[in-house]
Amino acid sequence: MGSAYILLDQPQKAVDFYQKALEIELKTLPQDHPTLIDTYNELGSVNLRLNEWTKALEKYEESLRIAQHNLLGSDWKL
């Protein structure tokens, strides 16, 4: 649904949808579940489109953190 709102040029409705989806996912899934990667990434993209730079960065960073945890494990180091 969020993608549909983007196509309809209704980014605020997309944010509302993705935020509600994220709330449900956070209540029902482990905090590092791979599904959350996409939801945070989509929220970041919509925030970026709305020129909400700080919010977008926060969502992208959380998406990256979860992706790194899932791909590399929780004990990886650079």
CSV table of N, CA and C in Angstrom, one decimal:
chain,number,residue,atom,x,y,z
A,1,MET,N,0.8,-1.2,0.0
A,1,MET,CA,0.0,0.0,0.0
A,1,MET,C,0.9,1.3,0.0
A,2,GLY,N,1.9,1.2,0.7
A,2,GLY,CA,2.8,2.4,0.8
A,2,GLY,C,3.3,2.8,-0.6
A,3,SER,N,3.7,1.7,-1.4
A,3,SER,CA,4.2,2.0,-2.7
A,3,SER,C,3.1,2.6,-3.6
A,4,ALA,N,1.9,2.2,-3.4
A,4,ALA,CA,0.7,2.7,-4.2
A,4,ALA,C,0.6,4.2,-3.9
A,5,TYR,N,0.7,4.6,-2.6
A,5,TYR,CA,0.6,6.0,-2.3
A,5,TYR,C,1.7,6.8,-2.9
A,6,ILE,N,2.9,6.2,-3.0
A,6,ILE,CA,4.0,6.9,-3.6
A,6,ILE,C,3.6,7.2,-5.1
A,7,LEU,N,3.1,6.1,-5.8
A,7,LEU,CA,2.7,6.3,-7.2
A,7,LEU,C,1.6,7.3,-7.4
A,8,LEU,N,0.8,7.4,-6.4
A,8,LEU,CA,-0.3,8.4,-6.4
A,8,LEU,C,0.1,9.8,-6.0
A,9,ASP,N,1.4,9.9,-5.7
A,9,ASP,CA,2.0,11.2,-5.2
A,9,ASP,C,1.4,11.7,-3.9
A,10,GLN,N,1.2,10.7,-3.0
A,10,GLN,CA,0.7,11.0,-1.7
A,10,GLN,C,1.7,10.4,-0.7
A,11,PRO,N,2.9,11.1,-0.6
A,11,PRO,CA,3.9,10.5,0.3
A,11,PRO,C,3.6,10.5,1.8
A,12,GLN,N,2.8,11.5,2.2
A,12,GLN,CA,2.4,11.5,3.7
A,12,GLN,C,1.6,10.3,4.0
A,13,LYS,N,0.7,9.9,3.1
A,13,LYS,CA,-0.1,8.7,3.4
A,13,LYS,C,0.8,7.5,3.3
A,14,ALA,N,1.8,7.5,2.5
A,14,ALA,CA,2.7,6.4,2.5
A,14,ALA,C,3.5,6.3,3.8
A,15,VAL,N,3.9,7.4,4.4
A,15,VAL,CA,4.6,7.4,5.7
A,15,VAL,C,3.6,6.8,6.7
A,16,ASP,N,2.4,7.3,6.7
A,16,ASP,CA,1.4,6.8,7.7
A,16,ASP,C,1.3,5.2,7.6
A,17,PHE,N,1.2,4.7,6.4
A,17,PHE,CA,1.0,3.3,6.2
A,17,PHE,C,2.3,2.6,6.6
A,18,TYR,N,3.4,3.0,6.2
A,18,TYR,CA,4.7,2.3,6.6
A,18,TYR,C,4.9,2.4,8.1
A,19,GLN,N,4.5,3.5,8.7
A,19,GLN,CA,4.7,3.6,10.1
A,19,GLN,C,3.8,2.7,10.9
A,20,LYS,N,2.6,2.5,10.4
A,20,LYS,CA,1.6,1.6,11.0
A,20,LYS,C,2.2,0.1,10.8
A,21,ALA,N,2.7,-0.2,9.6
A,21,ALA,CA,3.2,-1.5,9.4
A,21,ALA,C,4.4,-1.8,10.3
A,22,LEU,N,5.3,-0.8,10.5
A,22,LEU,CA,6.4,-0.9,11.4
A,22,LEU,C,6.0,-1.2,12.8
A,23,GLU,N,5.0,-0.5,13.3
A,23,GLU,CA,4.5,-0.7,14.6
A,23,GLU,C,4.0,-2.1,14.8
A,24,ILE,N,3.3,-2.7,13.8
A,24,ILE,CA,2.8,-4.0,13.9
A,24,ILE,C,4.0,-5.0,13.9
A,25,GLU,N,4.9,-4.8,13.0
A,25,GLU,CA,6.1,-5.7,12.9
A,25,GLU,C,6.9,-5.7,14.1
A,26,LEU,N,7.1,-4.5,14.8
A,26,LEU,CA,7.9,-4.4,16.0
A,26,LEU,C,7.2,-5.1,17.2
A,27,LYS,N,5.8,-5.2,17.1
A,27,LYS,CA,5.1,-5.9,18.1
A,27,LYS,C,5.1,-7.5,17.9
A,28,THR,N,5.3,-7.9,16.7
A,28,THR,CA,5.1,-9.3,16.4
A,28,THR,C,6.4,-10.0,15.9
A,29,LEU,N,7.4,-9.3,15.6
A,29,LEU,CA,8.6,-9.9,15.1
A,29,LEU,C,9.8,-9.6,16.0
A,30,PRO,N,10.9,-10.4,16.0
A,30,PRO,CA,12.1,-10.1,16.7
A,30,PRO,C,12.6,-8.8,16.2
A,31,GLN,N,13.3,-8.0,17.1
A,31,GLN,CA,13.8,-6.7,16.7
A,31,GLN,C,14.8,-6.6,15.6
A,32,ASP,N,15.4,-7.8,15.2
A,32,ASP,CA,16.3,-7.8,14.1
A,32,ASP,C,15.8,-8.7,12.9
A,33,HIS,N,14.5,-8.8,12.8
A,33,HIS,CA,13.9,-9.6,11.8
A,33,HIS,C,14.2,-9.0,10.4
A,34,PRO,N,14.6,-9.8,9.4
A,34,PRO,CA,14.9,-9.2,8.1
A,34,PRO,C,13.7,-8.4,7.4
A,35,THR,N,12.5,-8.7,7.8
A,35,THR,CA,11.4,-7.9,7.2
A,35,THR,C,11.5,-6.5,7.6
A,36,LEU,N,12.0,-6.2,8.7
A,36,LEU,CA,12.2,-4.8,9.2
A,36,LEU,C,13.1,-4.0,8.3
A,37,ILE,N,14.1,-4.7,7.7
A,37,ILE,CA,15.0,-4.0,6.8
A,37,ILE,C,14.2,-3.2,5.7
A,38,ASP,N,13.3,-3.9,5.1
A,38,ASP,CA,12.6,-3.3,4.0
A,38,ASP,C,11.7,-2.1,4.5
A,39,THR,N,11.0,-2.4,5.6
A,39,THR,CA,10.1,-1.3,6.1
A,39,THR,C,10.9,-0.1,6.5
A,40,TYR,N,12.0,-0.2,7.2
A,40,TYR,CA,12.8,1.0,7.6
A,40,TYR,C,13.3,1.6,6.3
A,41,ASN,N,13.7,0.9,5.3
A,41,ASN,CA,14.3,1.4,4.1
A,41,ASN,C,13.2,2.2,3.3
A,42,GLU,N,12.0,1.6,3.2
A,42,GLU,CA,10.9,2.3,2.6
A,42,GLU,C,10.5,3.6,3.3
A,43,LEU,N,10.5,3.6,4.6
A,43,LEU,CA,10.2,4.8,5.4
A,43,LEU,C,11.3,5.8,5.1
A,44,GLY,N,12.5,5.4,5.1
A,44,GLY,CA,13.6,6.3,4.8
A,44,GLY,C,13.5,7.0,3.5
A,45,SER,N,13.1,6.2,2.5
A,45,SER,CA,12.9,6.7,1.1
A,45,SER,C,11.8,7.8,1.1
A,46,VAL,N,10.7,7.5,1.8
A,46,VAL,CA,9.6,8.5,1.8
A,46,VAL,C,10.0,9.7,2.5
A,47,ASN,N,10.7,9.5,3.7
A,47,ASN,CA,11.2,10.7,4.4
A,47,ASN,C,12.1,11.5,3.5
A,48,LEU,N,12.9,10.9,2.8
A,48,LEU,CA,13.8,11.6,1.9
A,48,LEU,C,13.0,12.4,0.8
A,49,ARG,N,12.0,11.8,0.3
A,49,ARG,CA,11.2,12.5,-0.7
A,49,ARG,C,10.5,13.7,-0.1
A,50,LEU,N,10.2,13.6,1.2
A,50,LEU,CA,9.5,14.7,1.9
A,50,LEU,C,10.5,15.7,2.5
A,51,ASN,N,11.8,15.6,2.1
A,51,ASN,CA,12.9,16.4,2.6
A,51,ASN,C,13.1,16.4,4.1
A,52,GLU,N,12.7,15.3,4.7
A,52,GLU,CA,12.9,15.0,6.1
A,52,GLU,C,14.2,14.3,6.3
A,53,TRP,N,15.3,15.0,6.1
A,53,TRP,CA,16.6,14.4,6.1
A,53,TRP,C,17.0,13.6,7.3
A,54,THR,N,16.8,14.2,8.5
A,54,THR,CA,17.2,13.5,9.7
A,54,THR,C,16.4,12.2,9.9
A,55,LYS,N,15.1,12.3,9.7
A,55,LYS,CA,14.3,11.1,9.8
A,55,LYS,C,14.7,10.0,8.8
A,56,ALA,N,15.0,10.4,7.6
A,56,ALA,CA,15.4,9.5,6.5
A,56,ALA,C,16.7,8.8,7.0
A,57,LEU,N,17.7,9.6,7.4
A,57,LEU,CA,19.0,9.0,7.9
A,57,LEU,C,18.8,8.0,9.0
A,58,GLU,N,17.9,8.4,10.0
A,58,GLU,CA,17.6,7.4,11.1
A,58,GLU,C,17.1,6.1,10.6
A,59,LYS,N,16.1,6.2,9.6
A,59,LYS,CA,15.5,5.0,9.1
A,59,LYS,C,16.5,4.1,8.3
A,60,TYR,N,17.4,4.8,7.5
A,60,TYR,CA,18.4,4.1,6.7
A,60,TYR,C,19.4,3.5,7.6
A,61,GLU,N,19.8,4.2,8.7
A,61,GLU,CA,20.8,3.6,9.6
A,61,GLU,C,20.2,2.4,10.3
A,62,GLU,N,19.0,2.4,10.7
A,62,GLU,CA,18.4,1.2,11.4
A,62,GLU,C,18.3,0.1,10.4
A,63,SER,N,17.9,0.4,9.2
A,63,SER,CA,17.8,-0.7,8.2
A,63,SER,C,19.2,-1.3,8.0
A,64,LEU,N,20.2,-0.5,7.9
A,64,LEU,CA,21.6,-1.0,7.7
A,64,LEU,C,22.0,-1.8,8.9
A,65,ARG,N,21.7,-1.4,10.1
A,65,ARG,CA,22.1,-2.1,11.4
A,65,ARG,C,21.5,-3.5,11.3
A,66,ILE,N,20.2,-3.6,11.0
A,66,ILE,CA,19.5,-4.9,11.0
A,66,ILE,C,20.1,-5.8,9.9
A,67,ALA,N,20.4,-5.2,8.7
A,67,ALA,CA,21.0,-5.9,7.6
A,67,ALA,C,22.4,-6.5,8.0
A,68,GLN,N,23.2,-5.6,8.6
A,68,GLN,CA,24.5,-6.1,9.1
A,68,GLN,C,24.4,-7.2,10.1
A,69,HIS,N,23.5,-7.1,11.0
A,69,HIS,CA,23.3,-8.1,12.0
A,69,HIS,C,22.9,-9.4,11.4
A,70,ASN,N,22.0,-9.4,10.4
A,70,ASN,CA,21.5,-10.6,9.8
A,70,ASN,C,22.6,-11.2,8.9
A,71,LEU,N,23.3,-10.4,8.2
A,71,LEU,CA,24.3,-10.9,7.3
A,71,LEU,C,25.6,-11.3,7.9
A,72,LEU,N,26.0,-10.5,9.0
A,72,LEU,CA,27.3,-10.7,9.6
A,72,LEU,C,27.3,-11.3,11.0
A,73,GLY,N,26.1,-11.3,11.6
A,73,GLY,CA,26.0,-11.8,13.0
A,73,GLY,C,26.2,-10.6,13.9
A,74,SER,N,25.9,-10.9,15.2
A,74,SER,CA,25.9,-9.8,16.1
A,74,SER,C,27.3,-9.4,16.7
A,75,ASP,N,28.3,-10.3,16.4
A,75,ASP,CA,29.6,-10.0,16.9
A,75,ASP,C,30.7,-9.6,15.9
A,76,TRP,N,30.2,-9.0,14.8
A,76,TRP,CA,31.2,-8.6,13.7
A,76,TRP,C,31.8,-7.3,14.1
A,77,LYS,N,33.0,-7.1,13.6
A,77,LYS,CA,33.8,-5.8,13.8
A,77,LYS,C,34.4,-5.4,12.5
A,78,LEU,N,34.6,-4.1,12.4
A,78,LEU,CA,35.3,-3.6,11.2
A,78,LEU,C,36.8,-3.6,11.5
